[in-house]
Coordinates of C-alpha atoms in Angstrom, one line a residue:
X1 CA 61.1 77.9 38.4
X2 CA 58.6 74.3 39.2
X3 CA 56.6 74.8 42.2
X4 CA 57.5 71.7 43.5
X5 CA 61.5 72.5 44.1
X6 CA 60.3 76.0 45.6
X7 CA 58.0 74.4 47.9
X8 CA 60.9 71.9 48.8
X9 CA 64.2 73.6 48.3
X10 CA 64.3 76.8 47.2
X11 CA 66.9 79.0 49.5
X12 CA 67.9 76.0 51.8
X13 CA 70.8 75.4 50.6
X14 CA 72.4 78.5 51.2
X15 CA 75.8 78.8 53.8
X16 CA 73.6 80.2 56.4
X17 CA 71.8 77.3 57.0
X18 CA 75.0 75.0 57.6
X19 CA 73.9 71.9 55.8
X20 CA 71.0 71.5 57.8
X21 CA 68.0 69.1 56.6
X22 CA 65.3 71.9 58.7
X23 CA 66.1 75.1 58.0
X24 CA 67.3 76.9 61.6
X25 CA 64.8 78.8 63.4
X26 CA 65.9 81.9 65.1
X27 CA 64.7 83.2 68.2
X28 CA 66.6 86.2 69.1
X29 CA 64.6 89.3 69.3
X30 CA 67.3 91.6 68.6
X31 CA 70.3 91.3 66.0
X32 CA 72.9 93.8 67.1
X33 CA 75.8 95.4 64.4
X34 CA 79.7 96.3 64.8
X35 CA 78.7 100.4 64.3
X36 CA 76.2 102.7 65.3
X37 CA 76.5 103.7 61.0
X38 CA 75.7 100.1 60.5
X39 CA 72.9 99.8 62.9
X40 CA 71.3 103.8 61.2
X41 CA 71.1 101.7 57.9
X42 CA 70.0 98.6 59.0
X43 CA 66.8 100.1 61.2
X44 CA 66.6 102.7 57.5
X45 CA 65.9 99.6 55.7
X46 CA 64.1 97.3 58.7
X47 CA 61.9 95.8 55.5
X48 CA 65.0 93.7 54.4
X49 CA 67.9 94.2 57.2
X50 CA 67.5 92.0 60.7
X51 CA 67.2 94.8 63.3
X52 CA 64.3 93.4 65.7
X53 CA 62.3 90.4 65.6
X54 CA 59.0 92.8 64.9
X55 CA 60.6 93.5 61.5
X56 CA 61.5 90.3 60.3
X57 CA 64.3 87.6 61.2
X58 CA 66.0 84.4 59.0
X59 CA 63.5 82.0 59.7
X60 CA 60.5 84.3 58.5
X61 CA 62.1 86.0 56.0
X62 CA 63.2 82.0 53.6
X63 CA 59.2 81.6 54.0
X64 CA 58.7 85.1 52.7
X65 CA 61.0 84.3 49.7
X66 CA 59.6 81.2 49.0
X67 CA 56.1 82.6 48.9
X68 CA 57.0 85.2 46.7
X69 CA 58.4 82.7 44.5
X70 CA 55.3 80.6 44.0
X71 CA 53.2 83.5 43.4
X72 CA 55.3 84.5 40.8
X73 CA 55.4 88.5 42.9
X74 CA 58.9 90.4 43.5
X75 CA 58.2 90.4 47.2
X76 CA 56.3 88.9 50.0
X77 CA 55.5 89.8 53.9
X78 CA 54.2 87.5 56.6
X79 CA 52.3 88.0 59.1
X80 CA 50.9 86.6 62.5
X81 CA 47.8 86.0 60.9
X82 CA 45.4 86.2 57.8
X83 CA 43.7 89.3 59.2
X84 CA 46.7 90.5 60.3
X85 CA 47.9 90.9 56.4
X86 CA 44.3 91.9 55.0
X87 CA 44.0 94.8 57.7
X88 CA 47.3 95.6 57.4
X89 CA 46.8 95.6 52.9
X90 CA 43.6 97.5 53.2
X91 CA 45.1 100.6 55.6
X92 CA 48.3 101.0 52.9
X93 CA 45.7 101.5 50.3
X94 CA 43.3 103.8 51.2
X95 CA 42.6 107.1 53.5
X96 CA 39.5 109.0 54.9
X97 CA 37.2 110.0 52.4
X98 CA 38.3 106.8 50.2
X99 CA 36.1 104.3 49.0
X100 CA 36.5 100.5 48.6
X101 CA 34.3 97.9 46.6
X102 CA 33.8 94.9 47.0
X103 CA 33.3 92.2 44.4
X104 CA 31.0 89.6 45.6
X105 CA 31.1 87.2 48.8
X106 CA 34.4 87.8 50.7
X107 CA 35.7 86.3 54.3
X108 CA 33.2 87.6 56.8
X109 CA 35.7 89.5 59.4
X110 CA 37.6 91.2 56.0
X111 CA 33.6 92.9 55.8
X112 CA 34.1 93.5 59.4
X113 CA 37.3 95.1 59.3
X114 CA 36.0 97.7 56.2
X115 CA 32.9 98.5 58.9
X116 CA 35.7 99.1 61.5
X117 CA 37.0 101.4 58.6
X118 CA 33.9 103.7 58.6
X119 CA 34.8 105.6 61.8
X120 CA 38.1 106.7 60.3
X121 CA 35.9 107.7 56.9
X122 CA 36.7 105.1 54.9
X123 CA 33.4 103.8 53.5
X124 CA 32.7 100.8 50.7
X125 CA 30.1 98.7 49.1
X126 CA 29.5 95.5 48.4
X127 CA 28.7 94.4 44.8
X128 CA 27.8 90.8 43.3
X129 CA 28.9 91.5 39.9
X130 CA 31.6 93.7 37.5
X131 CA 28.4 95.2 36.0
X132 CA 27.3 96.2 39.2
X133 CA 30.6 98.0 39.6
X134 CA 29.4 100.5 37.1
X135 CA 27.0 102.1 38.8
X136 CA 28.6 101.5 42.2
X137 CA 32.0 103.3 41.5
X138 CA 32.5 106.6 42.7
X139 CA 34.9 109.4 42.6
X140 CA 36.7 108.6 45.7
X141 CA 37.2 105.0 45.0
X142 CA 40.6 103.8 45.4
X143 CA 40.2 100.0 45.8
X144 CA 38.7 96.8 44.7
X145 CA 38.8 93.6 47.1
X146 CA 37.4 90.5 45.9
X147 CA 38.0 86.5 46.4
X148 CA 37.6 84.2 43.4
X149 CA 36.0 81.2 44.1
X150 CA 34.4 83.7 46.6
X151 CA 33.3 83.3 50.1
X152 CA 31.3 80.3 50.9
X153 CA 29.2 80.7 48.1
X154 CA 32.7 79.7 45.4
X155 CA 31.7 82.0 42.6
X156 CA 34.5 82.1 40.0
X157 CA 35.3 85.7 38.9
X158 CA 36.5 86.4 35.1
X159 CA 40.0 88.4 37.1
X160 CA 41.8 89.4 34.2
X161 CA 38.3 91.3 33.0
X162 CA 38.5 92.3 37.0
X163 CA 41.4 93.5 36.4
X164 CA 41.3 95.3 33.1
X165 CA 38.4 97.2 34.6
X166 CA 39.6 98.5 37.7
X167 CA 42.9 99.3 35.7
X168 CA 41.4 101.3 33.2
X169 CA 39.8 103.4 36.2
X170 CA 43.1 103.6 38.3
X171 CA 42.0 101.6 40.9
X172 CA 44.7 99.0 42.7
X173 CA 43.2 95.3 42.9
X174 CA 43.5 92.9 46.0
X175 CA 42.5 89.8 45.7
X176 CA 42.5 87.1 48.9
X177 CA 43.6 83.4 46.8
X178 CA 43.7 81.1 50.1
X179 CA 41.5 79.0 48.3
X180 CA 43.2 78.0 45.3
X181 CA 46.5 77.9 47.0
X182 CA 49.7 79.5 44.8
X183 CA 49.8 76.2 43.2
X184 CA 46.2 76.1 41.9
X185 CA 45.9 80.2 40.7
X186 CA 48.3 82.8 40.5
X187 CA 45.9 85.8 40.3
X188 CA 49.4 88.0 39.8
X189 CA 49.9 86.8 36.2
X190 CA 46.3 87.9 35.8
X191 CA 46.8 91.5 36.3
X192 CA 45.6 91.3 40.2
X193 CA 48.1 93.8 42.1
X194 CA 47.8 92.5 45.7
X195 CA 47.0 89.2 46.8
X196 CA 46.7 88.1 50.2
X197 CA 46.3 84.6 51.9
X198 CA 45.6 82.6 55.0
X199 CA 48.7 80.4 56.2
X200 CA 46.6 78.7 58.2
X201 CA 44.7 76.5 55.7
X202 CA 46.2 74.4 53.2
X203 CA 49.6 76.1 53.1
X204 CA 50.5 75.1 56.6
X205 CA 48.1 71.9 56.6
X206 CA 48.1 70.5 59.9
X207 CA 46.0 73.1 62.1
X208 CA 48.4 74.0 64.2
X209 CA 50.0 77.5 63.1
X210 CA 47.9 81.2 62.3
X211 CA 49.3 83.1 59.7
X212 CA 49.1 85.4 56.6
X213 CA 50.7 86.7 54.0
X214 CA 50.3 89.6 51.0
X215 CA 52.5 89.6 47.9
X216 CA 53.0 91.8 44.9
X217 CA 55.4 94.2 43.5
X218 CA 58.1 96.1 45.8
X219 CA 56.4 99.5 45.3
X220 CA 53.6 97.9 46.8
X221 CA 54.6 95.5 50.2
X222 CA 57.7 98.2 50.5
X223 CA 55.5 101.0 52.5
X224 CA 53.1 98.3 53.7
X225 CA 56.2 96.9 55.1
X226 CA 57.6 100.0 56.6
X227 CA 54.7 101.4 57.9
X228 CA 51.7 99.4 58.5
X229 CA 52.8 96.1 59.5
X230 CA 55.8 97.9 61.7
X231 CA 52.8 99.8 63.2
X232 CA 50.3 97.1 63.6
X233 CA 52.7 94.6 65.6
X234 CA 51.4 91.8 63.5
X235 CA 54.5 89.6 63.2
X236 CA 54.9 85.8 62.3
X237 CA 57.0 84.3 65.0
X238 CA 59.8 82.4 63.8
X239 CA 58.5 79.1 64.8
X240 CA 55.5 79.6 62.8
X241 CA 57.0 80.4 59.7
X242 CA 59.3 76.8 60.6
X243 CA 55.4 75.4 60.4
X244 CA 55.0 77.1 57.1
X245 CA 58.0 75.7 55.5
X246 CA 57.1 72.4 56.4
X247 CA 53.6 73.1 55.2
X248 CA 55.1 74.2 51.9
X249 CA 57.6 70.7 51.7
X250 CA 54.2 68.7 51.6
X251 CA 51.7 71.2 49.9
X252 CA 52.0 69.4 46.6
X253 CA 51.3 66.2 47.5
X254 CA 48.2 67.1 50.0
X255 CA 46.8 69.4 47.3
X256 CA 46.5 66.9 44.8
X257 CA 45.2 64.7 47.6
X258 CA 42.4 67.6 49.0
X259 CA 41.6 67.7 45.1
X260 CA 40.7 64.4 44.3
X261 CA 39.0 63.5 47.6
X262 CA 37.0 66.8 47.6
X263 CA 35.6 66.5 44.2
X264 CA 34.0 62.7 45.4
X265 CA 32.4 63.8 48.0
X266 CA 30.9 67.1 45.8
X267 CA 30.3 64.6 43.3
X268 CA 28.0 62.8 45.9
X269 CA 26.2 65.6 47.2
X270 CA 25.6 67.0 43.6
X271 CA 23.8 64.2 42.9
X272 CA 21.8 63.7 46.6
X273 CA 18.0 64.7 46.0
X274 CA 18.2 65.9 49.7
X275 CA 21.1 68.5 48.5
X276 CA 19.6 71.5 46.7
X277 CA 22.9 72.8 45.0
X278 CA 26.6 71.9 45.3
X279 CA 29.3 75.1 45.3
X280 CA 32.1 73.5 43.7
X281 CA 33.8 75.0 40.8
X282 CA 35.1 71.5 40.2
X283 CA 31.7 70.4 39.1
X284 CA 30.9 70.1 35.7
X285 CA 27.4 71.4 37.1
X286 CA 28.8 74.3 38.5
X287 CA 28.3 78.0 36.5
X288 CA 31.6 79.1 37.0
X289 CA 33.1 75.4 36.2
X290 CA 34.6 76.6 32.6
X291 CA 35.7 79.9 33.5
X292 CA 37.6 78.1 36.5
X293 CA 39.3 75.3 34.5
X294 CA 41.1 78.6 32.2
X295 CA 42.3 80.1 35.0
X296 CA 43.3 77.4 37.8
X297 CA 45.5 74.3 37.7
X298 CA 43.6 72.5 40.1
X299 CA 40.3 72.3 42.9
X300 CA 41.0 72.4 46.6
X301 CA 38.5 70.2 48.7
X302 CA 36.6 73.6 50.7
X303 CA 33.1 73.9 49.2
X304 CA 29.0 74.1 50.3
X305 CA 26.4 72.4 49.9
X306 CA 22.5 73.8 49.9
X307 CA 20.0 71.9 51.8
X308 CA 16.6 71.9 51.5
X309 CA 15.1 73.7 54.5
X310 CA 15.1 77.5 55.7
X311 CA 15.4 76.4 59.4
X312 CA 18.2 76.6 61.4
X313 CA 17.3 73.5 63.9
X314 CA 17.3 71.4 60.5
X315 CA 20.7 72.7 59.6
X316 CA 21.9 71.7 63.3
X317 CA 20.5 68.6 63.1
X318 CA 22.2 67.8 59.9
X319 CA 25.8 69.1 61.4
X320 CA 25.2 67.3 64.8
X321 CA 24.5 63.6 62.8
X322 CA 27.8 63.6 61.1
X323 CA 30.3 61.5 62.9
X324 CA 33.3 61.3 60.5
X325 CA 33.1 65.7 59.8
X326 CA 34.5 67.4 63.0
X327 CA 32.3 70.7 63.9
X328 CA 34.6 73.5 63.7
X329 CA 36.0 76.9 62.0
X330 CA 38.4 77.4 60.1
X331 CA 40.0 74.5 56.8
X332 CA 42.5 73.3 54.9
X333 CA 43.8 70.8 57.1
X334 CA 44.4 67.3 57.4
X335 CA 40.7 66.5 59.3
X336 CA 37.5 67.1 57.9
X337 CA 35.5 70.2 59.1
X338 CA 32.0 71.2 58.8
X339 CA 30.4 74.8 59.6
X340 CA 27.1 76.7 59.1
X341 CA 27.2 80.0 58.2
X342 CA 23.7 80.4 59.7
X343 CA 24.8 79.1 63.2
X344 CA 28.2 81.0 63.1
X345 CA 28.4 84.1 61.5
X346 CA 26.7 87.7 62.3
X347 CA 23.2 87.7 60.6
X348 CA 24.0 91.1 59.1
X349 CA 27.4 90.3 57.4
X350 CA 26.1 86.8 56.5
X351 CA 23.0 88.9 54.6
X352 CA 25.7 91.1 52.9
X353 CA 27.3 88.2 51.6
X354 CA 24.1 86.4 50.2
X355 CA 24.6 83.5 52.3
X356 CA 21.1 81.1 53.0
X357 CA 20.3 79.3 56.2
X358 CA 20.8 76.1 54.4
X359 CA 24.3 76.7 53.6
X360 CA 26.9 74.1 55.3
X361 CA 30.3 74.6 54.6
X362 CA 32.6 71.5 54.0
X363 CA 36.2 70.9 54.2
X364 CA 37.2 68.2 52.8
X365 CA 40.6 66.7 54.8
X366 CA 43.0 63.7 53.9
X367 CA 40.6 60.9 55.0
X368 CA 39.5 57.9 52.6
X369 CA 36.9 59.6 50.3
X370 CA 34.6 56.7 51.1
X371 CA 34.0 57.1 54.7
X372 CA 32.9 60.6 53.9
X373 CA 30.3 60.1 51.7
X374 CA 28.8 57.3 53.6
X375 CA 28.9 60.0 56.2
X376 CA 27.2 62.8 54.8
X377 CA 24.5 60.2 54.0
X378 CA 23.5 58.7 56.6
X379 CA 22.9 62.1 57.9
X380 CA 21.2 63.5 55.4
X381 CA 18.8 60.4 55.6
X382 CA 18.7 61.1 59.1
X383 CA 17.7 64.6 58.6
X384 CA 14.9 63.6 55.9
X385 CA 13.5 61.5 59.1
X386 CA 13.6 64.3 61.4
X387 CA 11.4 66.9 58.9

């Protein structure tokens, strides 16, 4: 099925929705059943039956169907946010005395949560490489959590050898793919057996929803279903997952937009003799460039730049001349963004991860690519003045 019609159309033209343009969003709490039998099976089967709003409703469950479409998994389950589904994915995987790895740079509270982990004995370590896996393995390993382009520093991952590898040691595979989108990757035709994103980038596009997902096969997001995400509380509200399906109507056309303006202003920066190093697997320059152009469609616009200093105050000072680059968390919206991983994130997690001072993260939003890069330099001549 094209991406495009799912994104647009698939399961709104059903009878429930009435011939309405916007599908309806439904914001009952409770859904109540002619029989006490049919209520016994309904909460027996809470995963797919409308029971209680903390299970699923309508509204939530189109966006889980269309989700599951465009990542080409049997099922899908929202959630209230991007943690919300990676905690909730982890716990369904392992118990105490398991083990996780984890391959190379990965969203810094997802390292946070695995810490939280520890005092329920579930340990892991971190590991930049599948050789490094090797020796890192161990008896009680269970799982293997990576992102690919990873974590602020976009390293692009060979997944189906990722896969193969933890396969032939019987360990399941998640893999976070917010970055790519559906319609860039689809690490589930790669052998990847989990995959979990953030709604609240370029999916839902306009910054004003938080939300997550995880997809894969019913064996899988069944129990997760069932038990963790019941247990968690975690639920998308209705009117979020209305956001979502919005998102989805337009993600086509944005994507292609975030692509092109995205790879301009790396293009820029790649060239900039203030700029130490571009991370953009777009870039012809880039290691991983090659390895990503097999395996993804397209580029999103989220990448870093490297500048030339080890001090913070410089990095600041850089951040605090842009005019055109909003200073803020999160991406994938409509407005550029701009965030130091040096200024923002916990020195020990950030240390894990590999991360330098000089890092700056960029997302790249929907303005002309133009008024960017005259942006980003005239602050990086202004910085150049400041040393």
């Amino acid at each position: 099925m094209d991406d495009e019609w799912i994104c647009g159309r698939l399961g709104e033209d059903e009878p429930w929705m009435l011939g309405a343009v916007n599908p309806p969003v439904f914001e009952n709490s409770v859904f109540t059943f002619a029989t006490a039998g049919e209520l016994g099976e309904a909460i027996r089967n809470e995963d797919e039956r409308y029971v209680y709003w903390r299970g699923t409703n309508p509204t939530v469950d189109l966006v889980q169907r269309k989700l599951a479409a465009l990542e080409r998994a049997e099922r899908a389950k929202c959630f209230a946010s991007g943690m919300g589904a990676i905690s909730a994915t982890i716990s369904s995987l392992v118990s105490a005395g398991d083990h996780v790895l984890v391959l190379g740079a990965v969203y810094g509270p997802t390292t946070q949560f695995l810490r939280y982990l520890e005092k329920f004995g579930v340990t892991h370590t971190h590991v930049d490489d599948l050789v490094s896996c090797d020796s890192a393995i161990r008896e009680s390993t269970r799982l293997l959590y990576f992102e690919s382009p990873s974590y602020m520093r976009y390293e692009v991952f060979d997944i189906p050898a990722v896969t193969a590898w933890a396969a032939e040691r019987g360990l399941v595979t998640v893999m976070d793919n917010t970055w790519s989108t559906p319609l860039f990757q689809k690490p589930l035709t790669m052998g990847v057996d989990l995959v979990v994103h953030s709604l609240s980038k370029y999916v839902g596009g306009h910054s004003d929803l938080v939300g997550g997902v995880v997809a894969g096969p019913s064996r899988l997001i069944r129990p997760l279903a069932l038990t963790e995400y019941q247990l968690y509380g975690a639920a998308m509200s209705p009117h979020d997952a209305a956001k979502v399906i919005k998102g989805l109507r337009t993600l086509p056309v944005r994507m292609a937009a975030h692509q092109e303006r995205g790879l301009a202003v790396a293009q820029f920066l790649d060239e900039h003799p203030a700029v130490r190093r571009v991370n953009h697997p777009g870039l012809l320059s880039h290691s991983g460039h090659a390895l990503a152009a097999g395996q993804m469609s397209g580029f999103s616009s989220l990448f870093s730049l490297e500048l030339d200093t080890e001090s913070r105050e410089e990095v600041a000072g850089f951040i605090d001349l842009l005019r055109h680059f909003r200073v803020g968390v999160s991406w994938g919206g409509f407005e550029s963004l701009v965030n130091a991983p040096a200024l923002s994130t916990e020195e020990s997690v950030r240390a894990t991860m590999g991360i330098p001072v000089g890092l700056v993260r960029l997302s790249v939003g929907l303005e002309p690519a133009d008024t960017l890069i005259k942006d980003l330099g005239l602050a990086l001549e202004g910085v150049g003045r400041l040393a």
